[in-house]
JSON list of C-alpha atoms and ligand atoms in Angstrom, two decimals:
[
{"chain": "A", "resi": 1, "resn": "UNK", "atom": "CA", "xyz": [103.44, 143.79, 376.94]},
{"chain": "A", "resi": 2, "resn": "UNK", "atom": "CA", "xyz": [102.50, 147.03, 376.35]},
{"chain": "A", "resi": 3, "resn": "UNK", "atom": "CA", "xyz": [100.28, 147.17, 372.69]},
{"chain": "A", "resi": 4, "resn": "UNK", "atom": "CA", "xyz": [102.53, 150.56, 370.85]},
{"chain": "A", "resi": 5, "resn": "UNK", "atom": "CA", "xyz": [101.11, 153.29, 369.44]},
{"chain": "A", "resi": 6, "resn": "UNK", "atom": "CA", "xyz": [101.58, 155.45, 366.99]},
{"chain": "A", "resi": 7, "resn": "UNK", "atom": "CA", "xyz": [102.17, 159.41, 367.01]},
{"chain": "A", "resi": 8, "resn": "UNK", "atom": "CA", "xyz": [100.22, 161.45, 363.76]},
{"chain": "A", "resi": 9, "resn": "UNK", "atom": "CA", "xyz": [102.19, 164.78, 363.49]},
{"chain": "A", "resi": 10, "resn": "UNK", "atom": "CA", "xyz": [101.29, 167.05, 360.79]},
{"chain": "A", "resi": 11, "resn": "UNK", "atom": "CA", "xyz": [101.45, 170.41, 360.60]},
{"chain": "A", "resi": 12, "resn": "UNK", "atom": "CA", "xyz": [101.95, 173.35, 357.90]},
{"chain": "A", "resi": 13, "resn": "UNK", "atom": "CA", "xyz": [105.60, 173.75, 356.94]},
{"chain": "A", "resi": 14, "resn": "UNK", "atom": "CA", "xyz": [107.04, 176.59, 359.05]},
{"chain": "A", "resi": 15, "resn": "UNK", "atom": "CA", "xyz": [105.26, 175.49, 361.96]},
{"chain": "A", "resi": 16, "resn": "UNK", "atom": "CA", "xyz": [107.88, 173.90, 363.82]},
{"chain": "A", "resi": 17, "resn": "UNK", "atom": "CA", "xyz": [106.92, 170.23, 363.26]},
{"chain": "A", "resi": 18, "resn": "UNK", "atom": "CA", "xyz": [110.45, 169.16, 362.43]},
{"chain": "A", "resi": 19, "resn": "UNK", "atom": "CA", "xyz": [112.12, 170.76, 365.13]},
{"chain": "A", "resi": 20, "resn": "UNK", "atom": "CA", "xyz": [109.66, 169.03, 367.49]},
{"chain": "A", "resi": 21, "resn": "UNK", "atom": "CA", "xyz": [109.79, 165.43, 366.64]},
{"chain": "A", "resi": 22, "resn": "UNK", "atom": "CA", "xyz": [113.49, 165.61, 366.32]},
{"chain": "A", "resi": 23, "resn": "UNK", "atom": "CA", "xyz": [113.60, 166.65, 370.00]},
{"chain": "A", "resi": 24, "resn": "UNK", "atom": "CA", "xyz": [111.48, 164.13, 371.00]},
{"chain": "A", "resi": 25, "resn": "UNK", "atom": "CA", "xyz": [113.73, 161.73, 369.13]},
{"chain": "A", "resi": 26, "resn": "UNK", "atom": "CA", "xyz": [116.08, 162.06, 371.26]},
{"chain": "A", "resi": 27, "resn": "UNK", "atom": "CA", "xyz": [114.14, 162.68, 374.20]},
{"chain": "A", "resi": 28, "resn": "UNK", "atom": "CA", "xyz": [112.22, 159.45, 374.32]},
{"chain": "A", "resi": 29, "resn": "UNK", "atom": "CA", "xyz": [113.32, 156.29, 373.50]},
{"chain": "A", "resi": 30, "resn": "UNK", "atom": "CA", "xyz": [110.30, 154.03, 373.33]},
{"chain": "A", "resi": 31, "resn": "UNK", "atom": "CA", "xyz": [110.23, 155.07, 369.74]},
{"chain": "A", "resi": 32, "resn": "UNK", "atom": "CA", "xyz": [111.04, 155.07, 366.99]},
{"chain": "A", "resi": 33, "resn": "UNK", "atom": "CA", "xyz": [110.56, 157.42, 363.63]},
{"chain": "A", "resi": 34, "resn": "UNK", "atom": "CA", "xyz": [109.30, 156.31, 360.58]},
{"chain": "A", "resi": 35, "resn": "UNK", "atom": "CA", "xyz": [111.73, 157.02, 357.88]},
{"chain": "A", "resi": 36, "resn": "UNK", "atom": "CA", "xyz": [109.65, 157.55, 354.73]},
{"chain": "A", "resi": 37, "resn": "UNK", "atom": "CA", "xyz": [109.46, 156.74, 351.02]},
{"chain": "A", "resi": 38, "resn": "UNK", "atom": "CA", "xyz": [109.49, 159.91, 348.65]},
{"chain": "A", "resi": 39, "resn": "UNK", "atom": "CA", "xyz": [110.26, 160.74, 345.07]},
{"chain": "A", "resi": 40, "resn": "UNK", "atom": "CA", "xyz": [111.19, 163.92, 345.62]},
{"chain": "A", "resi": 41, "resn": "UNK", "atom": "CA", "xyz": [115.36, 164.09, 345.53]},
{"chain": "A", "resi": 42, "resn": "UNK", "atom": "CA", "xyz": [117.57, 164.49, 348.41]},
{"chain": "A", "resi": 43, "resn": "UNK", "atom": "CA", "xyz": [118.58, 168.37, 349.83]},
{"chain": "A", "resi": 44, "resn": "UNK", "atom": "CA", "xyz": [122.06, 168.79, 351.06]},
{"chain": "A", "resi": 45, "resn": "UNK", "atom": "CA", "xyz": [122.71, 167.18, 354.03]},
{"chain": "A", "resi": 46, "resn": "UNK", "atom": "CA", "xyz": [119.97, 163.98, 353.30]},
{"chain": "A", "resi": 47, "resn": "UNK", "atom": "CA", "xyz": [120.82, 161.01, 353.93]},
{"chain": "A", "resi": 48, "resn": "UNK", "atom": "CA", "xyz": [119.36, 157.36, 351.72]},
{"chain": "A", "resi": 49, "resn": "UNK", "atom": "CA", "xyz": [117.70, 154.73, 354.68]},
{"chain": "A", "resi": 50, "resn": "UNK", "atom": "CA", "xyz": [117.97, 157.82, 357.47]},
{"chain": "A", "resi": 51, "resn": "UNK", "atom": "CA", "xyz": [115.89, 160.80, 356.46]},
{"chain": "A", "resi": 52, "resn": "UNK", "atom": "CA", "xyz": [113.63, 159.58, 353.80]},
{"chain": "A", "resi": 53, "resn": "UNK", "atom": "CA", "xyz": [114.48, 156.10, 351.26]},
{"chain": "A", "resi": 54, "resn": "UNK", "atom": "CA", "xyz": [114.41, 158.44, 347.65]},
{"chain": "A", "resi": 55, "resn": "UNK", "atom": "CA", "xyz": [113.33, 156.12, 345.32]},
{"chain": "A", "resi": 56, "resn": "UNK", "atom": "CA", "xyz": [112.55, 156.76, 341.51]},
{"chain": "A", "resi": 57, "resn": "UNK", "atom": "CA", "xyz": [108.65, 157.05, 340.39]},
{"chain": "A", "resi": 58, "resn": "UNK", "atom": "CA", "xyz": [108.48, 153.94, 339.08]},
{"chain": "A", "resi": 59, "resn": "UNK", "atom": "CA", "xyz": [109.34, 152.38, 342.01]},
{"chain": "A", "resi": 60, "resn": "UNK", "atom": "CA", "xyz": [107.05, 154.13, 344.40]},
{"chain": "A", "resi": 61, "resn": "UNK", "atom": "CA", "xyz": [103.97, 153.25, 341.87]},
{"chain": "A", "resi": 62, "resn": "UNK", "atom": "CA", "xyz": [104.93, 150.12, 342.44]},
{"chain": "A", "resi": 63, "resn": "UNK", "atom": "CA", "xyz": [104.77, 150.01, 345.92]},
{"chain": "A", "resi": 64, "resn": "UNK", "atom": "CA", "xyz": [101.88, 151.12, 345.68]},
{"chain": "A", "resi": 65, "resn": "UNK", "atom": "CA", "xyz": [100.14, 148.83, 342.96]},
{"chain": "A", "resi": 66, "resn": "UNK", "atom": "CA", "xyz": [101.64, 145.64, 345.33]},
{"chain": "A", "resi": 67, "resn": "UNK", "atom": "CA", "xyz": [99.75, 148.08, 348.88]},
{"chain": "A", "resi": 68, "resn": "UNK", "atom": "CA", "xyz": [102.97, 147.94, 350.26]},
{"chain": "A", "resi": 69, "resn": "UNK", "atom": "CA", "xyz": [102.14, 151.48, 351.90]},
{"chain": "A", "resi": 70, "resn": "UNK", "atom": "CA", "xyz": [100.02, 152.31, 354.97]},
{"chain": "A", "resi": 71, "resn": "UNK", "atom": "CA", "xyz": [99.40, 155.67, 353.25]},
{"chain": "A", "resi": 72, "resn": "UNK", "atom": "CA", "xyz": [100.54, 157.29, 350.61]},
{"chain": "A", "resi": 73, "resn": "UNK", "atom": "CA", "xyz": [99.87, 160.77, 349.65]},
{"chain": "A", "resi": 74, "resn": "UNK", "atom": "CA", "xyz": [101.20, 163.23, 346.86]},
{"chain": "A", "resi": 75, "resn": "UNK", "atom": "CA", "xyz": [103.28, 166.83, 347.82]},
{"chain": "A", "resi": 76, "resn": "UNK", "atom": "CA", "xyz": [104.42, 169.74, 346.37]},
{"chain": "A", "resi": 77, "resn": "UNK", "atom": "CA", "xyz": [104.76, 168.05, 343.00]},
{"chain": "A", "resi": 78, "resn": "UNK", "atom": "CA", "xyz": [106.02, 164.73, 344.64]},
{"chain": "A", "resi": 79, "resn": "UNK", "atom": "CA", "xyz": [105.19, 161.43, 345.65]},
{"chain": "A", "resi": 80, "resn": "UNK", "atom": "CA", "xyz": [105.51, 160.78, 349.76]},
{"chain": "A", "resi": 81, "resn": "UNK", "atom": "CA", "xyz": [104.45, 156.96, 351.42]},
{"chain": "A", "resi": 82, "resn": "UNK", "atom": "CA", "xyz": [105.02, 155.29, 354.45]},
{"chain": "A", "resi": 83, "resn": "UNK", "atom": "CA", "xyz": [105.80, 152.25, 354.07]},
{"chain": "A", "resi": 84, "resn": "UNK", "atom": "CA", "xyz": [103.28, 149.62, 355.92]},
{"chain": "A", "resi": 85, "resn": "UNK", "atom": "CA", "xyz": [105.76, 146.83, 356.94]},
{"chain": "A", "resi": 86, "resn": "UNK", "atom": "CA", "xyz": [108.07, 149.49, 359.32]},
{"chain": "A", "resi": 87, "resn": "UNK", "atom": "CA", "xyz": [105.40, 150.28, 361.08]},
{"chain": "A", "resi": 88, "resn": "UNK", "atom": "CA", "xyz": [104.32, 147.34, 361.31]},
{"chain": "A", "resi": 89, "resn": "UNK", "atom": "CA", "xyz": [107.85, 145.56, 362.64]},
{"chain": "A", "resi": 90, "resn": "UNK", "atom": "CA", "xyz": [108.08, 148.33, 365.37]},
{"chain": "A", "resi": 91, "resn": "UNK", "atom": "CA", "xyz": [104.90, 148.18, 366.17]},
{"chain": "A", "resi": 92, "resn": "UNK", "atom": "CA", "xyz": [105.07, 144.43, 367.58]},
{"chain": "A", "resi": 93, "resn": "UNK", "atom": "CA", "xyz": [107.74, 145.01, 369.20]},
{"chain": "A", "resi": 94, "resn": "UNK", "atom": "CA", "xyz": [106.10, 146.63, 371.77]},
{"chain": "A", "resi": 95, "resn": "UNK", "atom": "CA", "xyz": [107.73, 150.14, 370.78]},
{"chain": "A", "resi": 96, "resn": "UNK", "atom": "CA", "xyz": [105.60, 153.15, 369.13]},
{"chain": "A", "resi": 97, "resn": "UNK", "atom": "CA", "xyz": [105.81, 154.77, 365.51]},
{"chain": "A", "resi": 98, "resn": "UNK", "atom": "CA", "xyz": [106.14, 158.75, 365.17]},
{"chain": "A", "resi": 99, "resn": "UNK", "atom": "CA", "xyz": [105.02, 159.48, 361.90]},
{"chain": "A", "resi": 100, "resn": "UNK", "atom": "CA", "xyz": [106.04, 162.74, 360.32]},
{"chain": "A", "resi": 101, "resn": "UNK", "atom": "CA", "xyz": [103.06, 163.49, 357.50]},
{"chain": "A", "resi": 102, "resn": "UNK", "atom": "CA", "xyz": [100.60, 165.43, 356.11]},
{"chain": "A", "resi": 103, "resn": "UNK", "atom": "CA", "xyz": [97.46, 166.06, 356.54]},
{"chain": "A", "resi": 104, "resn": "UNK", "atom": "CA", "xyz": [95.63, 163.85, 353.60]},
{"chain": "A", "resi": 105, "resn": "UNK", "atom": "CA", "xyz": [98.25, 161.24, 354.37]},
{"chain": "A", "resi": 106, "resn": "UNK", "atom": "CA", "xyz": [97.12, 161.18, 358.59]},
{"chain": "A", "resi": 107, "resn": "UNK", "atom": "CA", "xyz": [94.02, 160.79, 357.66]},
{"chain": "A", "resi": 108, "resn": "UNK", "atom": "CA", "xyz": [93.80, 157.98, 355.50]},
{"chain": "A", "resi": 109, "resn": "UNK", "atom": "CA", "xyz": [95.81, 156.31, 359.37]},
{"chain": "A", "resi": 110, "resn": "UNK", "atom": "CA", "xyz": [93.03, 157.03, 360.84]},
{"chain": "A", "resi": 111, "resn": "UNK", "atom": "CA", "xyz": [90.55, 155.41, 358.57]},
{"chain": "A", "resi": 112, "resn": "UNK", "atom": "CA", "xyz": [93.10, 152.27, 358.29]},
{"chain": "A", "resi": 113, "resn": "UNK", "atom": "CA", "xyz": [94.39, 151.97, 362.61]},
{"chain": "A", "resi": 114, "resn": "UNK", "atom": "CA", "xyz": [91.99, 153.75, 364.17]},
{"chain": "A", "resi": 115, "resn": "UNK", "atom": "CA", "xyz": [92.54, 153.73, 367.99]},
{"chain": "A", "resi": 116, "resn": "UNK", "atom": "CA", "xyz": [95.67, 152.68, 366.58]},
{"chain": "A", "resi": 117, "resn": "UNK", "atom": "CA", "xyz": [97.25, 156.32, 365.79]},
{"chain": "A", "resi": 118, "resn": "UNK", "atom": "CA", "xyz": [96.87, 159.39, 367.72]},
{"chain": "A", "resi": 119, "resn": "UNK", "atom": "CA", "xyz": [96.37, 162.76, 365.83]},
{"chain": "A", "resi": 120, "resn": "UNK", "atom": "CA", "xyz": [98.06, 165.75, 366.98]},
{"chain": "A", "resi": 121, "resn": "UNK", "atom": "CA", "xyz": [98.05, 169.04, 364.53]},
{"chain": "A", "resi": 122, "resn": "UNK", "atom": "CA", "xyz": [100.57, 171.89, 365.45]},
{"chain": "A", "resi": 123, "resn": "UNK", "atom": "CA", "xyz": [99.62, 175.36, 364.85]},
{"chain": "A", "resi": 124, "resn": "UNK", "atom": "CA", "xyz": [101.63, 177.98, 364.36]},
{"chain": "A", "resi": 125, "resn": "UNK", "atom": "CA", "xyz": [100.42, 181.24, 366.78]},
{"chain": "A", "resi": 126, "resn": "UNK", "atom": "CA", "xyz": [99.01, 182.61, 363.48]},
{"chain": "A", "resi": 127, "resn": "UNK", "atom": "CA", "xyz": [99.04, 182.82, 359.29]},
{"chain": "A", "resi": 128, "resn": "UNK", "atom": "CA", "xyz": [101.13, 186.21, 360.22]},
{"chain": "A", "resi": 129, "resn": "UNK", "atom": "CA", "xyz": [103.94, 184.66, 362.24]},
{"chain": "A", "resi": 130, "resn": "UNK", "atom": "CA", "xyz": [103.72, 181.48, 359.52]},
{"chain": "A", "resi": 131, "resn": "UNK", "atom": "CA", "xyz": [104.40, 183.93, 356.82]},
{"chain": "A", "resi": 132, "resn": "UNK", "atom": "CA", "xyz": [107.32, 185.92, 358.36]},
{"chain": "A", "resi": 133, "resn": "UNK", "atom": "CA", "xyz": [108.74, 182.35, 359.71]},
{"chain": "A", "resi": 134, "resn": "UNK", "atom": "CA", "xyz": [108.63, 181.29, 356.61]},
{"chain": "A", "resi": 135, "resn": "UNK", "atom": "CA", "xyz": [109.92, 184.49, 355.00]},
{"chain": "A", "resi": 136, "resn": "UNK", "atom": "CA", "xyz": [112.61, 184.16, 357.30]},
{"chain": "A", "resi": 137, "resn": "UNK", "atom": "CA", "xyz": [114.03, 181.12, 356.25]},
{"chain": "A", "resi": 138, "resn": "UNK", "atom": "CA", "xyz": [114.58, 182.54, 352.67]},
{"chain": "A", "resi": 139, "resn": "UNK", "atom": "CA", "xyz": [114.53, 179.11, 350.33]},
{"chain": "A", "resi": 140, "resn": "UNK", "atom": "CA", "xyz": [111.39, 179.97, 348.79]},
{"chain": "A", "resi": 141, "resn": "UNK", "atom": "CA", "xyz": [110.52, 182.95, 345.83]},
{"chain": "A", "resi": 142, "resn": "UNK", "atom": "CA", "xyz": [107.27, 184.66, 346.33]},
{"chain": "A", "resi": 143, "resn": "UNK", "atom": "CA", "xyz": [105.08, 182.33, 344.22]},
{"chain": "A", "resi": 144, "resn": "UNK", "atom": "CA", "xyz": [106.20, 179.41, 346.23]},
{"chain": "A", "resi": 145, "resn": "UNK", "atom": "CA", "xyz": [105.66, 180.94, 349.60]},
{"chain": "A", "resi": 146, "resn": "UNK", "atom": "CA", "xyz": [102.39, 182.39, 348.50]},
{"chain": "A", "resi": 147, "resn": "UNK", "atom": "CA", "xyz": [100.70, 178.35, 347.27]},
{"chain": "A", "resi": 148, "resn": "UNK", "atom": "CA", "xyz": [102.67, 177.60, 351.43]},
{"chain": "A", "resi": 149, "resn": "UNK", "atom": "CA", "xyz": [100.54, 179.51, 352.55]},
{"chain": "A", "resi": 150, "resn": "UNK", "atom": "CA", "xyz": [97.16, 178.63, 350.80]},
{"chain": "A", "resi": 151, "resn": "UNK", "atom": "CA", "xyz": [97.92, 174.94, 351.18]},
{"chain": "A", "resi": 152, "resn": "UNK", "atom": "CA", "xyz": [99.22, 176.41, 355.30]},
{"chain": "A", "resi": 153, "resn": "UNK", "atom": "CA", "xyz": [95.01, 177.38, 355.56]},
{"chain": "A", "resi": 154, "resn": "UNK", "atom": "CA", "xyz": [93.14, 174.89, 354.16]},
{"chain": "A", "resi": 155, "resn": "UNK", "atom": "CA", "xyz": [95.25, 172.57, 356.21]},
{"chain": "A", "resi": 156, "resn": "UNK", "atom": "CA", "xyz": [94.36, 174.08, 359.31]},
{"chain": "A", "resi": 157, "resn": "UNK", "atom": "CA", "xyz": [90.80, 173.51, 358.39]},
{"chain": "A", "resi": 158, "resn": "UNK", "atom": "CA", "xyz": [91.43, 170.07, 358.32]},
{"chain": "A", "resi": 159, "resn": "UNK", "atom": "CA", "xyz": [92.62, 169.49, 362.23]},
{"chain": "A", "resi": 160, "resn": "UNK", "atom": "CA", "xyz": [89.57, 169.27, 363.56]},
{"chain": "A", "resi": 161, "resn": "UNK", "atom": "CA", "xyz": [90.44, 165.52, 362.54]},
{"chain": "A", "resi": 162, "resn": "UNK", "atom": "CA", "xyz": [92.70, 165.61, 364.55]},
{"chain": "A", "resi": 163, "resn": "UNK", "atom": "CA", "xyz": [93.21, 164.67, 368.59]},
{"chain": "A", "resi": 164, "resn": "UNK", "atom": "CA", "xyz": [95.13, 166.91, 369.66]},
{"chain": "A", "resi": 165, "resn": "UNK", "atom": "CA", "xyz": [95.75, 170.31, 368.85]},
{"chain": "A", "resi": 166, "resn": "UNK", "atom": "CA", "xyz": [99.61, 171.66, 369.61]},
{"chain": "A", "resi": 167, "resn": "UNK", "atom": "CA", "xyz": [100.12, 175.26, 369.37]},
{"chain": "A", "resi": 168, "resn": "UNK", "atom": "CA", "xyz": [103.54, 176.10, 368.61]},
{"chain": "A", "resi": 169, "resn": "UNK", "atom": "CA", "xyz": [104.36, 179.52, 369.98]},
{"chain": "A", "resi": 170, "resn": "UNK", "atom": "CA", "xyz": [106.53, 178.67, 372.47]},
{"chain": "A", "resi": 171, "resn": "UNK", "atom": "CA", "xyz": [109.07, 176.06, 371.68]},
{"chain": "A", "resi": 172, "resn": "UNK", "atom": "CA", "xyz": [109.21, 174.79, 375.05]},
{"chain": "A", "resi": 173, "resn": "UNK", "atom": "CA", "xyz": [105.84, 175.37, 376.29]},
{"chain": "A", "resi": 174, "resn": "UNK", "atom": "CA", "xyz": [104.97, 173.23, 373.05]},
{"chain": "A", "resi": 175, "resn": "UNK", "atom": "CA", "xyz": [107.63, 170.54, 373.13]},
{"chain": "A", "resi": 176, "resn": "UNK", "atom": "CA", "xyz": [106.18, 169.57, 377.09]},
{"chain": "A", "resi": 177, "resn": "UNK", "atom": "CA", "xyz": [102.81, 169.85, 375.55]},
{"chain": "A", "resi": 178, "resn": "UNK", "atom": "CA", "xyz": [103.53, 167.17, 372.65]},
{"chain": "A", "resi": 179, "resn": "UNK", "atom": "CA", "xyz": [104.79, 164.87, 374.70]},
{"chain": "A", "resi": 180, "resn": "UNK", "atom": "CA", "xyz": [102.48, 165.18, 377.85]},
{"chain": "A", "resi": 181, "resn": "UNK", "atom": "CA", "xyz": [100.32, 163.71, 375.11]},
{"chain": "A", "resi": 182, "resn": "UNK", "atom": "CA", "xyz": [102.31, 161.06, 374.72]},
{"chain": "A", "resi": 183, "resn": "UNK", "atom": "CA", "xyz": [102.66, 160.42, 377.53]},
{"chain": "A", "resi": 184, "resn": "UNK", "atom": "CA", "xyz": [99.47, 159.99, 378.20]},
{"chain": "A", "resi": 185, "resn": "UNK", "atom": "CA", "xyz": [98.15, 158.42, 375.47]},
{"chain": "A", "resi": 186, "resn": "UNK", "atom": "CA", "xyz": [100.66, 155.37, 376.58]},
{"chain": "A", "resi": 187, "resn": "UNK", "atom": "CA", "xyz": [98.21, 154.71, 379.63]},
{"chain": "A", "resi": 188, "resn": "UNK", "atom": "CA", "xyz": [95.25, 154.50, 378.08]},
{"chain": "A", "resi": 189, "resn": "UNK", "atom": "CA", "xyz": [92.91, 151.55, 379.40]},
{"chain": "A", "resi": 190, "resn": "UNK", "atom": "CA", "xyz": [93.14, 150.06, 376.42]},
{"chain": "A", "resi": 191, "resn": "UNK", "atom": "CA", "xyz": [96.92, 150.16, 376.00]},
{"chain": "A", "resi": 192, "resn": "UNK", "atom": "CA", "xyz": [97.62, 148.85, 379.24]},
{"chain": "A", "resi": 193, "resn": "UNK", "atom": "CA", "xyz": [96.45, 145.18, 379.74]},
{"chain": "A", "resi": 194, "resn": "UNK", "atom": "CA", "xyz": [99.69, 144.40, 380.88]},
{"chain": "A", "resi": 195, "resn": "UNK", "atom": "CA", "xyz": [98.60, 146.45, 383.97]},
{"chain": "A", "resi": 196, "resn": "UNK", "atom": "CA", "xyz": [95.82, 145.07, 384.94]},
{"chain": "A", "resi": 197, "resn": "UNK", "atom": "CA", "xyz": [96.81, 141.28, 384.27]},
{"chain": "A", "resi": 198, "resn": "UNK", "atom": "CA", "xyz": [99.39, 142.27, 387.51]},
{"chain": "A", "resi": 199, "resn": "UNK", "atom": "CA", "xyz": [96.29, 141.14, 389.31]},
{"chain": "A", "resi": 200, "resn": "UNK", "atom": "CA", "xyz": [93.65, 138.60, 387.61]},
{"chain": "B", "resi": 1, "resn": "5GP", "atom": "P1", "xyz": [109.50, 167.48, 352.92]},
{"chain": "B", "resi": 1, "resn": "5GP", "atom": "O1", "xyz": [109.96, 167.26, 351.47]},
{"chain": "B", "resi": 1, "resn": "5GP", "atom": "O2", "xyz": [109.96, 168.91, 352.77]},
{"chain": "B", "resi": 1, "resn": "5GP", "atom": "O3", "xyz": [110.22, 167.01, 353.17]},
{"chain": "B", "resi": 1, "resn": "5GP", "atom": "O4", "xyz": [108.59, 166.65, 353.04]},
{"chain": "B", "resi": 1, "resn": "5GP", "atom": "C1", "xyz": [107.39, 167.62, 353.47]},
{"chain": "B", "resi": 1, "resn": "5GP", "atom": "C2", "xyz": [105.92, 167.49, 353.78]},
{"chain": "B", "resi": 1, "resn": "5GP", "atom": "O5", "xyz": [105.83, 166.15, 353.26]},
{"chain": "B", "resi": 1, "resn": "5GP", "atom": "C3", "xyz": [105.93, 167.52, 354.81]},
{"chain": "B", "resi": 1, "resn": "5GP", "atom": "O6", "xyz": [104.77, 167.80, 355.44]},
{"chain": "B", "resi": 1, "resn": "5GP", "atom": "C4", "xyz": [105.86, 165.74, 355.44]},
{"chain": "B", "resi": 1, "resn": "5GP", "atom": "O7", "xyz": [105.32, 165.89, 356.74]},
{"chain": "B", "resi": 1, "resn": "5GP", "atom": "C5", "xyz": [105.17, 165.74, 354.45]},
{"chain": "B", "resi": 1, "resn": "5GP", "atom": "N1", "xyz": [105.72, 163.64, 354.32]},
{"chain": "B", "resi": 1, "resn": "5GP", "atom": "C6", "xyz": [106.66, 162.88, 354.82]},
{"chain": "B", "resi": 1, "resn": "5GP", "atom": "N2", "xyz": [106.33, 162.15, 354.39]},
{"chain": "B", "resi": 1, "resn": "5GP", "atom": "C7", "xyz": [105.40, 161.53, 354.52]},
{"chain": "B", "resi": 1, "resn": "5GP", "atom": "C8", "xyz": [104.87, 160.06, 353.76]},
{"chain": "B", "resi": 1, "resn": "5GP", "atom": "O8", "xyz": [105.14, 158.71, 354.12]},
{"chain": "B", "resi": 1, "resn": "5GP", "atom": "N3", "xyz": [103.61, 160.63, 353.88]},
{"chain": "B", "resi": 1, "resn": "5GP", "atom": "C9", "xyz": [102.92, 161.73, 353.48]},
{"chain": "B", "resi": 1, "resn": "5GP", "atom": "N4", "xyz": [101.80, 161.83, 353.32]},
{"chain": "B", "resi": 1, "resn": "5GP", "atom": "N5", "xyz": [103.58, 162.26, 353.40]},
{"chain": "B", "resi": 1, "resn": "5GP", "atom": "C10", "xyz": [104.87, 162.97, 353.82]}
]
């Protein structure tokens, strides 16, 4: 059986990460989304056990103490974490796992999983375009918007630690590049002992 991989995707907010991840999940059925735990409240339309597992701080802290998280981080005043068990179960079944997490979390996954993780950073065309997209969303006040832009600058500075960059200028092209990374990574020699085993 092929050895599963963990595709970790990070991006500044507004870079189009969610759209790319949703499209990947709709296109490829060998990869599953890891549903994170979070202490933030659900937004309208979000469902427990689908978008996130929404828990209180006490529950989250207990899980941290129990070592239940592969990684966890505080992002914009809330806690977010990836359950170790969930990821392991999917990998064991020979499937891949998609993690949509922030940069701090991505670097923790790299530390823990090494080559089993593939880190992809989604870049907006420019900071000006990112600001334009965030304003067009119209969901944030001026202070929050400025804060998000300054966090975006810090995150982009850490993109050098990722394995791949995908520039999201044109969505079609960005998706092609994103999917190409997954397809190529699946064929890495160390992930396909099953292919060579046919000849031994
Ligand atoms: P949102 O609250 O908008 O859904 O997500 C805010 C940020 O938290 C996003 O950058 C998202 O990728 C990140 N995030 C979601 N789940 C996790 C997680 O399990 N761990 C970490 N480190 N970040 C996460």
